[in-house]
Tab-separated table of C-alpha atoms in Angstrom:
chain	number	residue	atom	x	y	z
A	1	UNK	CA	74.698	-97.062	43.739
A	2	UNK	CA	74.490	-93.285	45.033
A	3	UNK	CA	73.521	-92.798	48.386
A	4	UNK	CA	69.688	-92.060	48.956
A	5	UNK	CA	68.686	-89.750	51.904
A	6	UNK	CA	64.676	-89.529	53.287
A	7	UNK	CA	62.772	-87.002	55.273
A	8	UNK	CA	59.574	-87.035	56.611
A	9	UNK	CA	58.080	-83.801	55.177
A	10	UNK	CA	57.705	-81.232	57.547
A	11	UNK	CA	53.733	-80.602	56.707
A	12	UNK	CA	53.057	-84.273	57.510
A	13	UNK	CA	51.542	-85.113	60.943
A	14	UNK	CA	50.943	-88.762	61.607
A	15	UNK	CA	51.484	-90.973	64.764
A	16	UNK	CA	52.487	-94.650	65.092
A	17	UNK	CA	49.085	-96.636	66.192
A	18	UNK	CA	50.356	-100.658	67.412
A	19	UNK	CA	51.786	-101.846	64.151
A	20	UNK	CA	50.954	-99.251	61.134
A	21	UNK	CA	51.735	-95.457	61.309
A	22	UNK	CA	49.180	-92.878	60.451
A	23	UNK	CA	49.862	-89.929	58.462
A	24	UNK	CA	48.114	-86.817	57.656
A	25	UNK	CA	49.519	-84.669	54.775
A	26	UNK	CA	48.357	-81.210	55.838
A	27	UNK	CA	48.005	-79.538	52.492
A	28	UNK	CA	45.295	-81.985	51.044
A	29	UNK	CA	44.061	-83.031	54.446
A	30	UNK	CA	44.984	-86.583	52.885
A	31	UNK	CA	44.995	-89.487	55.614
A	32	UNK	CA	46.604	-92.446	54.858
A	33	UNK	CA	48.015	-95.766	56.872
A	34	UNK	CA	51.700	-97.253	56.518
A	35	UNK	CA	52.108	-100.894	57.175
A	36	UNK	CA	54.019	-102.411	59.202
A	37	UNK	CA	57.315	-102.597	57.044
A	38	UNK	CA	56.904	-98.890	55.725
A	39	UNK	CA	56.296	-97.613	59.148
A	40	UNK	CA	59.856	-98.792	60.318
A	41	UNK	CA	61.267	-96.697	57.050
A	42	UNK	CA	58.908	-93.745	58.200
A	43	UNK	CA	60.419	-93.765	61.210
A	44	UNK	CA	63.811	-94.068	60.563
A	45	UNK	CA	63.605	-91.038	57.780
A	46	UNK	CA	65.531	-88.272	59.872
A	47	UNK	CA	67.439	-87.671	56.972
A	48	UNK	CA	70.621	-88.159	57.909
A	49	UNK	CA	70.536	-91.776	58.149
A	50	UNK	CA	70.863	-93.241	54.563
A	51	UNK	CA	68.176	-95.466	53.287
A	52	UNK	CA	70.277	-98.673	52.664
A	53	UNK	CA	71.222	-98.467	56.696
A	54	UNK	CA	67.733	-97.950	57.207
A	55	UNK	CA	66.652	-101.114	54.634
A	56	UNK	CA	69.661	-103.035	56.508
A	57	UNK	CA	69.104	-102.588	59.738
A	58	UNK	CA	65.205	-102.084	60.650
A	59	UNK	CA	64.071	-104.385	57.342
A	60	UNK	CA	66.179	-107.012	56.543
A	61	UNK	CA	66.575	-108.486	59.849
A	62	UNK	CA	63.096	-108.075	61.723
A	63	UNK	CA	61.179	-109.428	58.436
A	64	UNK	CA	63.752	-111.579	56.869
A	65	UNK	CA	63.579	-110.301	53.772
A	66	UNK	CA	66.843	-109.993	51.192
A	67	UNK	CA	68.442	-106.559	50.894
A	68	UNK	CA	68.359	-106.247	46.997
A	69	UNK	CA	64.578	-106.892	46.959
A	70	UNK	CA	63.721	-105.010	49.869
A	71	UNK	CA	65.535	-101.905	49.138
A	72	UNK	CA	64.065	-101.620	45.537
A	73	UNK	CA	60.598	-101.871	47.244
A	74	UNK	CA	61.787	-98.966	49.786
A	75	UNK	CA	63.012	-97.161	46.526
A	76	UNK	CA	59.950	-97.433	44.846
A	77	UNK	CA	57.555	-96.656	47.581
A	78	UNK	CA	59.042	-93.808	48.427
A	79	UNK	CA	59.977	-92.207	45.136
A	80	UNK	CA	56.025	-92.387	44.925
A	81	UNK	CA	55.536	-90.915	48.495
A	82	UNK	CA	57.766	-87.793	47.251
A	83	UNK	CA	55.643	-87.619	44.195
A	84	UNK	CA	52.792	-86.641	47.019
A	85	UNK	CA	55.081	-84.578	48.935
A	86	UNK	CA	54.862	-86.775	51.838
A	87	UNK	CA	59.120	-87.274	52.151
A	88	UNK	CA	61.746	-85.355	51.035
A	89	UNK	CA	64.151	-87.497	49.080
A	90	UNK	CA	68.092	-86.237	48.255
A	91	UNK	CA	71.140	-87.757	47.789
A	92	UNK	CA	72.715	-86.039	50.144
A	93	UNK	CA	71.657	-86.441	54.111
A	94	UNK	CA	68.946	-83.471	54.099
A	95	UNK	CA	69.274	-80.933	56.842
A	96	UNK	CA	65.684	-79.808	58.019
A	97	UNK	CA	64.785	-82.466	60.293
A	98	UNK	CA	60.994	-83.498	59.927
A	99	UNK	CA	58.685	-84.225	62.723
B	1	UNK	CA	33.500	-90.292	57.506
B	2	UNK	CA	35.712	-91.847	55.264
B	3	UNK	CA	36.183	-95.493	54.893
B	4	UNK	CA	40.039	-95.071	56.066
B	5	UNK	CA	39.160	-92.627	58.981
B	6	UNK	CA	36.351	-94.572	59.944
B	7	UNK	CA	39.002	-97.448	60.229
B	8	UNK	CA	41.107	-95.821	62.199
B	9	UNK	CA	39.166	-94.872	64.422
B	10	UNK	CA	37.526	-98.185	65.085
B	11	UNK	CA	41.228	-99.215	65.621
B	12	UNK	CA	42.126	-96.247	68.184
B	13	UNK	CA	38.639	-97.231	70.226
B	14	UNK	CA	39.676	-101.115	70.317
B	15	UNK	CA	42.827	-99.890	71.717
B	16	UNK	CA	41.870	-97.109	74.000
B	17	UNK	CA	43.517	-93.857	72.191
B	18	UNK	CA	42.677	-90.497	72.397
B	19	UNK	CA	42.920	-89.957	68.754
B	20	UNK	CA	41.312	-86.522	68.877
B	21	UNK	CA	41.673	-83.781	71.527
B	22	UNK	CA	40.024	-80.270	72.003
B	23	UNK	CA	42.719	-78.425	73.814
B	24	UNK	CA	41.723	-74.883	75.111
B	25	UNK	CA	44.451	-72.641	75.845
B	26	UNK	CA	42.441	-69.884	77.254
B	27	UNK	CA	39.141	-69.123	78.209
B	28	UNK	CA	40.049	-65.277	77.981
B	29	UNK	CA	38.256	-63.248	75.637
B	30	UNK	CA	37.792	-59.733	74.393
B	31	UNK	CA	34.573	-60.860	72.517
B	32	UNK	CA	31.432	-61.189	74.169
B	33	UNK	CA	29.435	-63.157	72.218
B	34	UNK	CA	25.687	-63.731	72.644
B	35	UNK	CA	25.469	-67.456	72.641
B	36	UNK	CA	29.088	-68.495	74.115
B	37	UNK	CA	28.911	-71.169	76.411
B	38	UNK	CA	31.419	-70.897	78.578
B	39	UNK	CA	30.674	-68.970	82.462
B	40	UNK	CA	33.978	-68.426	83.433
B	41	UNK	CA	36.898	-66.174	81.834
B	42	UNK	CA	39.621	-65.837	84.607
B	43	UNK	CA	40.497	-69.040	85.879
B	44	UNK	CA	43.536	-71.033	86.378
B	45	UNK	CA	45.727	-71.362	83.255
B	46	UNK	CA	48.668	-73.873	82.504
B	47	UNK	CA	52.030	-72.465	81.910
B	48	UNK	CA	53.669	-73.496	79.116
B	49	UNK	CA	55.968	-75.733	80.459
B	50	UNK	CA	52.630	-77.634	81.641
B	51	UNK	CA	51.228	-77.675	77.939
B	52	UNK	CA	54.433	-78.597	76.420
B	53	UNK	CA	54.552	-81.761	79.216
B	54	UNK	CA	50.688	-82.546	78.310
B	55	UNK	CA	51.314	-82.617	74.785
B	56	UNK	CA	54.315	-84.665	75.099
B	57	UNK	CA	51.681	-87.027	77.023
B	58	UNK	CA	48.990	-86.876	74.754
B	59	UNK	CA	51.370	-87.950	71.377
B	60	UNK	CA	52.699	-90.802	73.904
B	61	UNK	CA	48.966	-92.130	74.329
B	62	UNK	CA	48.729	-91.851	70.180
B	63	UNK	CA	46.997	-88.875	69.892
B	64	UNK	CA	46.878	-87.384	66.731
B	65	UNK	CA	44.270	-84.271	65.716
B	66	UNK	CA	44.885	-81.395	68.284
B	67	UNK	CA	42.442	-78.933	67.927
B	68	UNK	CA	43.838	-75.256	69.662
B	69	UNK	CA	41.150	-73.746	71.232
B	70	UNK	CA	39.895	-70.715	73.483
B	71	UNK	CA	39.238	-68.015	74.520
B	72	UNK	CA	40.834	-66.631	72.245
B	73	UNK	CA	43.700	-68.036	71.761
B	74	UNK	CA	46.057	-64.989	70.813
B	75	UNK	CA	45.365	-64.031	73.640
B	76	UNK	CA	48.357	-66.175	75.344
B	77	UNK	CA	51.226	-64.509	74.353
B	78	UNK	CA	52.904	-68.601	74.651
B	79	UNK	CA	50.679	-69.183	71.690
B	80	UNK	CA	53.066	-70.079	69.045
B	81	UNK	CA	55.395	-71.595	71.619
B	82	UNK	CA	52.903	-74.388	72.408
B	83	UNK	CA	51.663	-74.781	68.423
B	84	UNK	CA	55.301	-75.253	67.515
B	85	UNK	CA	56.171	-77.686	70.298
B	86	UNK	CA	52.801	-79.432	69.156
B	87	UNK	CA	54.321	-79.768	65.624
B	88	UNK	CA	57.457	-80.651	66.316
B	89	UNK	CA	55.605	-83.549	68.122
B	90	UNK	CA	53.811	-84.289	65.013
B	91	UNK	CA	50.279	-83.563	65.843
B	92	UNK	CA	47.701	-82.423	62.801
B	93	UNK	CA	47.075	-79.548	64.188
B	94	UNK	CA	43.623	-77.052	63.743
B	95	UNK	CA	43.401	-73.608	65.445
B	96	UNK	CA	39.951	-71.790	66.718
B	97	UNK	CA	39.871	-68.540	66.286
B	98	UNK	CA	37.986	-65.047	65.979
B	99	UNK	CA	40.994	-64.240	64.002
B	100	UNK	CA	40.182	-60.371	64.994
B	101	UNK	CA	43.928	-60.653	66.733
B	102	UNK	CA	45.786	-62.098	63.656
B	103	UNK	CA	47.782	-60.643	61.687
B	104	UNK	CA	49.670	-60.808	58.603
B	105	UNK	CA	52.801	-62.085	60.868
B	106	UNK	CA	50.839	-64.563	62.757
B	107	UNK	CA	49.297	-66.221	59.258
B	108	UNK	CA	52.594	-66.312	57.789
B	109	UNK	CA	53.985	-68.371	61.081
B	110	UNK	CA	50.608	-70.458	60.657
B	111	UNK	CA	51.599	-71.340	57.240
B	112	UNK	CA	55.013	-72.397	58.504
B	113	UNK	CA	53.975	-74.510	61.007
B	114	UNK	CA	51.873	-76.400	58.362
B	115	UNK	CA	48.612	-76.731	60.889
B	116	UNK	CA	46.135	-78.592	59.156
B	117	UNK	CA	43.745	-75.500	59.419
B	118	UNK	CA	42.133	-72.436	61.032
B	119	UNK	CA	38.559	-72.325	61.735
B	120	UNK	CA	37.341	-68.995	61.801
B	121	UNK	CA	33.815	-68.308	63.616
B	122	UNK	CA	31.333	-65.438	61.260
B	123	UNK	CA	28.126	-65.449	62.153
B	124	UNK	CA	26.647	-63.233	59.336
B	125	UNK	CA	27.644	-61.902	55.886
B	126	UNK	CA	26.260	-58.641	57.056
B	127	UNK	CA	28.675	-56.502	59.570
B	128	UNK	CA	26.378	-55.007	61.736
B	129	UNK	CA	24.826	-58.820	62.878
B	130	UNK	CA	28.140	-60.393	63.448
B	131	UNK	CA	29.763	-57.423	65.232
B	132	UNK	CA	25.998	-57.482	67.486
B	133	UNK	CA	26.536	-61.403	68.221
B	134	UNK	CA	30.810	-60.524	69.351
B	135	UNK	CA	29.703	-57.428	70.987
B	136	UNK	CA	32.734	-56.075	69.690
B	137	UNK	CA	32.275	-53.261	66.629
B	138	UNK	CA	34.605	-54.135	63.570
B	139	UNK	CA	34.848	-57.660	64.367
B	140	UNK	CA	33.163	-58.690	61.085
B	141	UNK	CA	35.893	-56.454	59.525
B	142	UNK	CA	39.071	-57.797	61.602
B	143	UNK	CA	37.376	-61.456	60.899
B	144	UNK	CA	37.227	-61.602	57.051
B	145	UNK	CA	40.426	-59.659	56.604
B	146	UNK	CA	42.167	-62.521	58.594
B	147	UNK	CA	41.120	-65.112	56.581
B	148	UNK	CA	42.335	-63.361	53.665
B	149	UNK	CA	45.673	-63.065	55.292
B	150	UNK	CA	45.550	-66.867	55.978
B	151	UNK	CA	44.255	-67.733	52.500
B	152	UNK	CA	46.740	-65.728	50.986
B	153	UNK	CA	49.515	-67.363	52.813
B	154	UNK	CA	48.034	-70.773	51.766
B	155	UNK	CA	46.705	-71.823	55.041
B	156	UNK	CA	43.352	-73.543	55.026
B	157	UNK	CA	40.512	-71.708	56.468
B	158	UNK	CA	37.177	-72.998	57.451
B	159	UNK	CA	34.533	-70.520	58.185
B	160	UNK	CA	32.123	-72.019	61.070
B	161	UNK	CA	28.733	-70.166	61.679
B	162	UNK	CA	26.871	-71.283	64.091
B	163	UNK	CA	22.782	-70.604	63.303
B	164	UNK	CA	21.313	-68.311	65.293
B	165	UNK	CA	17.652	-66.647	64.839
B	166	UNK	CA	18.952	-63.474	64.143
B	167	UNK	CA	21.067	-64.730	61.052
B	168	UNK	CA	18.948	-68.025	60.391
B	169	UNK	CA	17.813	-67.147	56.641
B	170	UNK	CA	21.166	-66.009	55.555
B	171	UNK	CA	23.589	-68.699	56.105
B	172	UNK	CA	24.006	-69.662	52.342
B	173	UNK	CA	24.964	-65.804	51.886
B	174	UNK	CA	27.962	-66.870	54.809
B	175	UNK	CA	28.329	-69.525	52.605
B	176	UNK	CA	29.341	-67.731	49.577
B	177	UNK	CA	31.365	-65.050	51.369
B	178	UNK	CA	33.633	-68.198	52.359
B	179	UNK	CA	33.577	-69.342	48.999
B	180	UNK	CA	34.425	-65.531	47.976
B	181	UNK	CA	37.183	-65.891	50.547
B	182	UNK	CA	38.654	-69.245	49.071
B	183	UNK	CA	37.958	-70.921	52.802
B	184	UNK	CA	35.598	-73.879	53.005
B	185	UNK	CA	32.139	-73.185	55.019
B	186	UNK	CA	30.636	-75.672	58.002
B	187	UNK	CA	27.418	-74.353	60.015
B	188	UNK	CA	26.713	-75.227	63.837
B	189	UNK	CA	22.803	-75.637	63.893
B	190	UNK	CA	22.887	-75.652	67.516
B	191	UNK	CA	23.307	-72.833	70.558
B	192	UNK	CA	23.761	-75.120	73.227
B	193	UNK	CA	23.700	-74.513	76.814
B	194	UNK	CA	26.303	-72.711	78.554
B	195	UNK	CA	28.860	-75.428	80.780
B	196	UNK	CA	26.879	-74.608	83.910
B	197	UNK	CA	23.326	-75.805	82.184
B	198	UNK	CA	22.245	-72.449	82.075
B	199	UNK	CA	19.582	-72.648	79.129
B	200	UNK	CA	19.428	-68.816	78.997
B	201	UNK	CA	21.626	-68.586	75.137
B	202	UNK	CA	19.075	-71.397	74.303
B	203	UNK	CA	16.554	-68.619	73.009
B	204	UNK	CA	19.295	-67.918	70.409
B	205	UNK	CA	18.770	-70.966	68.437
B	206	UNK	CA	16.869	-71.254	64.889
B	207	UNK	CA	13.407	-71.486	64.279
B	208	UNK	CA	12.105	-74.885	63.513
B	209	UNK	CA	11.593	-73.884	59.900
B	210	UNK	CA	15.115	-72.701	59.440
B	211	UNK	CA	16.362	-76.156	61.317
B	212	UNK	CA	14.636	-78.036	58.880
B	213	UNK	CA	15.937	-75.926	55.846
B	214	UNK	CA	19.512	-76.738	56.957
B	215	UNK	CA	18.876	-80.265	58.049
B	216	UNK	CA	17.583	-81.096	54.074
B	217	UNK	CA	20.820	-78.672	52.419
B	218	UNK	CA	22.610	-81.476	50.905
B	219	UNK	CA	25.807	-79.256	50.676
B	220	UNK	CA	25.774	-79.388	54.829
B	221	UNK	CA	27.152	-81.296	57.250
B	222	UNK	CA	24.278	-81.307	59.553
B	223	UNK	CA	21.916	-83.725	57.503
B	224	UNK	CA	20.340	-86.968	59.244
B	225	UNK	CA	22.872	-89.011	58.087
B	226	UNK	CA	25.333	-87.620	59.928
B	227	UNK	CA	23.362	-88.719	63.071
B	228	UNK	CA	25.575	-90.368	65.304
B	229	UNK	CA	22.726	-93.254	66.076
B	230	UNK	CA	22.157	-93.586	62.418
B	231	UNK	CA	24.714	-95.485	60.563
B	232	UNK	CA	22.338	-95.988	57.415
B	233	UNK	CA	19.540	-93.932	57.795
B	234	UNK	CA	18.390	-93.480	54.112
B	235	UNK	CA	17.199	-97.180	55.547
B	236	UNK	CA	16.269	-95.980	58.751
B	237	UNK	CA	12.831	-97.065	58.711
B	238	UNK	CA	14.102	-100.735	57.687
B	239	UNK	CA	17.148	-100.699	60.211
B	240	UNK	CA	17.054	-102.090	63.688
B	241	UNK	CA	18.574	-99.791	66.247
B	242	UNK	CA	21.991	-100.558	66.808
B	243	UNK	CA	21.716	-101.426	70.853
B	244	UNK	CA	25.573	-101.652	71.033
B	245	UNK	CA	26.655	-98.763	69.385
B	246	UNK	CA	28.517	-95.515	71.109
B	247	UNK	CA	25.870	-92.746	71.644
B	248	UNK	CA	29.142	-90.417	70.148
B	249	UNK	CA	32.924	-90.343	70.313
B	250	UNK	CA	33.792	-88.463	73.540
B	251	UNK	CA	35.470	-90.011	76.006
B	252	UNK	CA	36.503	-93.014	73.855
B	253	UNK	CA	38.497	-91.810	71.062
B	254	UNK	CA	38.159	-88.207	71.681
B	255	UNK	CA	38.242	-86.265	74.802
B	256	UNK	CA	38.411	-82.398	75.996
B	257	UNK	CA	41.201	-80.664	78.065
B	258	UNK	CA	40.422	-77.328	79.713
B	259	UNK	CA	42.608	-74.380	80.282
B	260	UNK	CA	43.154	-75.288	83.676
B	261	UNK	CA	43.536	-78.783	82.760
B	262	UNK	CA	40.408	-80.172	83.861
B	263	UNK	CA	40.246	-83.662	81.350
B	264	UNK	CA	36.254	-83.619	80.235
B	265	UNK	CA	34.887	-86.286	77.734
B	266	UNK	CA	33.878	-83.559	75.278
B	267	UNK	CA	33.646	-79.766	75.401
B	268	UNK	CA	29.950	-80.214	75.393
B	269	UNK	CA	30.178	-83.008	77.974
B	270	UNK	CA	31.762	-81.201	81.369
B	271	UNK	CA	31.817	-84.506	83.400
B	272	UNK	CA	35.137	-84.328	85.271
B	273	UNK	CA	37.788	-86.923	84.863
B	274	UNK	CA	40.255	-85.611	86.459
B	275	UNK	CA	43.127	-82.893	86.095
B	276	UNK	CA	46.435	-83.224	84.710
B	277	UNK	CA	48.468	-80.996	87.239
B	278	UNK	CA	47.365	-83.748	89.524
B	279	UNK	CA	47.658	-86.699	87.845
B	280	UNK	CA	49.169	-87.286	84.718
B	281	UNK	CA	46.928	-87.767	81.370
B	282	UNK	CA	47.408	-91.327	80.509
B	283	UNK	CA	46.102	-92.214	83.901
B	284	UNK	CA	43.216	-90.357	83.862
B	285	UNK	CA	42.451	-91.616	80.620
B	286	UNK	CA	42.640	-95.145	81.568
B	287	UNK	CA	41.389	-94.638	85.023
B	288	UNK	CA	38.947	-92.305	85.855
B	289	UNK	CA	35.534	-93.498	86.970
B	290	UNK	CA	33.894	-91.137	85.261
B	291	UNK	CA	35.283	-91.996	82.224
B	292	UNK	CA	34.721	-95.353	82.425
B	293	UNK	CA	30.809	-94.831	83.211
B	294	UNK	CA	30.896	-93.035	80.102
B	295	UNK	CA	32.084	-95.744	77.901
B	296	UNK	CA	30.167	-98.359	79.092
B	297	UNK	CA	26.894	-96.361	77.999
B	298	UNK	CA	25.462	-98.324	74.971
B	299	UNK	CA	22.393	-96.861	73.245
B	300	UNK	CA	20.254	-99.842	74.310
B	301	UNK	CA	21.351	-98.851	77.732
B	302	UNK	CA	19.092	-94.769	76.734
B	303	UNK	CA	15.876	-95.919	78.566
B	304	UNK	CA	14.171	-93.144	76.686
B	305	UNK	CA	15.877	-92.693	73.533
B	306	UNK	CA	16.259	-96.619	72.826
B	307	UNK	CA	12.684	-97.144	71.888
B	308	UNK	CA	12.147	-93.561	70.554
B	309	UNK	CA	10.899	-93.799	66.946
B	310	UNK	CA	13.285	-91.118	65.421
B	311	UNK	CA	16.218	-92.944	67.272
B	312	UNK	CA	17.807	-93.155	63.471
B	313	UNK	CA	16.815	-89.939	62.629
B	314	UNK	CA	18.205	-88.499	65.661
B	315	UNK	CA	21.641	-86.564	66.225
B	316	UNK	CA	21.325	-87.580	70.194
B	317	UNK	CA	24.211	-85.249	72.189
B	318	UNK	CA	25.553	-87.138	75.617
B	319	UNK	CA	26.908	-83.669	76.447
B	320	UNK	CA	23.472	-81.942	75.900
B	321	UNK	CA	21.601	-84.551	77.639
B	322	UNK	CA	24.027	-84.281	80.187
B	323	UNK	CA	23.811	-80.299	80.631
B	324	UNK	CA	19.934	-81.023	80.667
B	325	UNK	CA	20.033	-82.988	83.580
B	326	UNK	CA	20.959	-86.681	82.631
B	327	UNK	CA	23.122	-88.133	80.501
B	328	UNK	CA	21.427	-91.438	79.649
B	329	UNK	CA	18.112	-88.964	78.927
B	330	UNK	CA	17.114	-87.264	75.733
B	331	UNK	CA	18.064	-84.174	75.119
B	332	UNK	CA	14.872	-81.791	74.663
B	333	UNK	CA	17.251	-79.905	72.458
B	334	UNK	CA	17.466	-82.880	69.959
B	335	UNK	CA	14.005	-83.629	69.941
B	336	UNK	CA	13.098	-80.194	68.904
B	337	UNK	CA	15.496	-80.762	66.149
B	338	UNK	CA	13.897	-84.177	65.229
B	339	UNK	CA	10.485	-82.101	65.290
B	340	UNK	CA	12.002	-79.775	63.027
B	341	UNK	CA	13.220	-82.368	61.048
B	342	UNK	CA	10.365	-84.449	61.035
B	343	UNK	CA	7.289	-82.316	61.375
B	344	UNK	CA	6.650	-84.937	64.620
B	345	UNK	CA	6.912	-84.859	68.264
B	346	UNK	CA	9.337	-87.174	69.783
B	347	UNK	CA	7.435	-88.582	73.196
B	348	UNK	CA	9.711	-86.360	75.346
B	349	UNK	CA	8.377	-83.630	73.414
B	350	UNK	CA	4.862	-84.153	74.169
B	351	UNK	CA	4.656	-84.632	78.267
């Protein structure tokens, strides 16, 4: 399995409000609400840090959840996130560091 | 609002966060518009090292829409300085501007910053009205070829015109030019009061026939049921008043931040909570007095307004109240519009 780097995208704007993140894509003035598991990934995507430490360390242990399972979810989620430009996803740790 | 936003919201006011704040940079101006509000132009200004500590506060306390305001706000040459460190802290950021300043450099660096969107005030489609509302000849000009630039650079542009009596048949023509322009359109029915309660701009406002025009445009904002009091009011005449409703957002989700820092509920609303170069934000939020006898206003607590018929079909301002004298009173401002609206005279109307 290739490494998989994510980015928040620089347009987004969103804040972290008691357990779900906020975020507002600029360019369709979209607002939508993270849960509580995807707003640990969200925060963790600086884009250097690869997305199975991320899974590992901020998922697996604070929800108890198995890696295999919980990564594909990540995997999936995101890959549809990207689809919105809403993250920046790249196999190789991405330099522009989002917001 | 949408169901999501509307959500949100409910969630930031159950936990006390200034979701939304109306930042003014400046209240420097080389316009001189007809109607503007605002009574003083040179005062106290924070330095940028103050605005870049106040928005590091303000993203701390969960805020998240910053709208940039003035003055005019090219007018601080720290401009971009403070929208970038606002950014880079994440905030969805909106500018205000007369765009007359802008140029093709300053919408490119918009566009790069990704702010959610420029609002852009045009008062007419026709040259020689706007440039006699700014005072300033070749404003209209300066205006609409900024929000080319921005369009052109793909920032989103809203042109805001705010009726006035001298313009008040002609706002779909505004309208159109926006639509011309690719930006979207959003009218201000209402010249309010300048901050010091001076009602002498108050002449400027609509006639009652134009008021009512707008009020039944279903392409506007500024329709009854976007009265704050109203939650349904295509049922109004079915629906109790809502006694423990907000009268509006300000000061409990949303609050206003001068140039000098003064901390106000709203823009409209200039009932001081404090200032940040004395205290910092997040106390003053939580703290003040002031702020606190503004949040515990309910509408059944309006000893006027709360058994005024029209109270559903009534877009009831605290900060207009307030700048008439009282801000648990009705705002004679509002009533007119209900008139309008209505072809009836609210009570307060008629002594």
């Amino acid at each position: 399995m290739s490494e998989l780097y994510v980015a928040r995208h620089p347009a987004a704007a969103w804040r972290r409000l008691e357990d779900e993140v906020i975020v507002m894509a600029a360019q369709e003035s979209w607002l939508f609400t993270l849960n509580e598991v995807a707003a640990e990934i969200w925060e963790a995507a600086d884009g250097r840090t690869p997305l199975a430490s991320i899974v590992r360390d901020r998922i697996c242990e604070k929800f108890e959840v198995d890696f295999e399972q919980a990564y594909r979810d990540a995997e999936e989620l995101l890959r549809a996130l990207a689809e919105r430009g809403i993250v920046l996803l790249s196999e190789t740790p991405l330099e522009a560091g989002a917001p | 609002m949408s169901g999501l936003m509307e959500r949100v919201t409910q969630k930031a006011l159950a936990l006390g966060v200034p979701l939304s704040v109306h930042l003014d940079l400046t209240w420097r101006c080389h316009l001189s518009c007809i109607h503007c509000y605002l009574t003083e132009r040179n005062g106290r200004e924070l330095t940028t090292a103050q605005l870049v500590r106040l928005l590091e506060e303000l993203a701390e306390c969960g805020t998240l829409f910053l709208l940039v305001s003035g003055g005019e706000v090219f007018l601080r040459p720290d401009f971009f300085e403070i929208v970038e460190a606002a950014r880079e802290l994440a905030f969805s950021v909106r500018v205000k501007t007369s765009g007359t300043l802008l140029d093709d450099e300053a919408a490119r660096r918009l566009a790069r910053l990704h702010v959610a969107g420029v609002d852009v005030s045009l008062y007419s489609h026709r040259p020689e009205v706007h440039d006699a509302v700014t005072r300033l000849e070749g404003s209209f000009a300066r205006t609409v070829e900024a929000v080319r630039r921005l369009v052109a650079h793909g920032v989103k542009v809203r042109v805001v015109q705010v009726l006035m009596r001298m313009a008040e048949g002609e706002y779909s023509r505004v309208r159109e030019l926006a639509a011309e322009l690719g930006a979207e359109y959003s009218l201000d029915p209402t010249v309010t009061p300048r901050l010091d309660g001076s009602r002498s701009v108050v002449r400027l406002n609509a006639s009652h026939a134009a008021w009512r025009k707008v009020f039944e445009d279903p392409e506007l904002d500024a329709r009854p049921e976007h009265c704050p009091l109203s939650p349904e009011p295509q049922e109004a005449a079915q629906t109790a008043p809502e006694w423990d409703s907000l009268p509006c957002s300000a000061g409990h989700t949303s609050c206003y931040i001068s140039p000098s820092g003064d901390v106000y509920p709203c823009v409209q609303l200039p009932l001081a909570l404090g200032n940040v170069t004395e205290r910092p934000f997040r106390e003053i939020w939580a703290d003040s007095p002031a702020a606190r006898r503004v949040r515990s206003i309910r509408v059944a607590d309006l000893p006027i307004c709360r058994s005024c018929e029209f109270l559903n079909q009534c877009s009831r301002c605290p900060g207009l109240a307030y700048l008439e004298g009282d801000l648990t009173g009705p705002s004679r401002l509002n009533c007119e519009q209900v008139f309008a609206r209505t072809g009836r005279r609210p009570a307060p109307l008629a002594e």
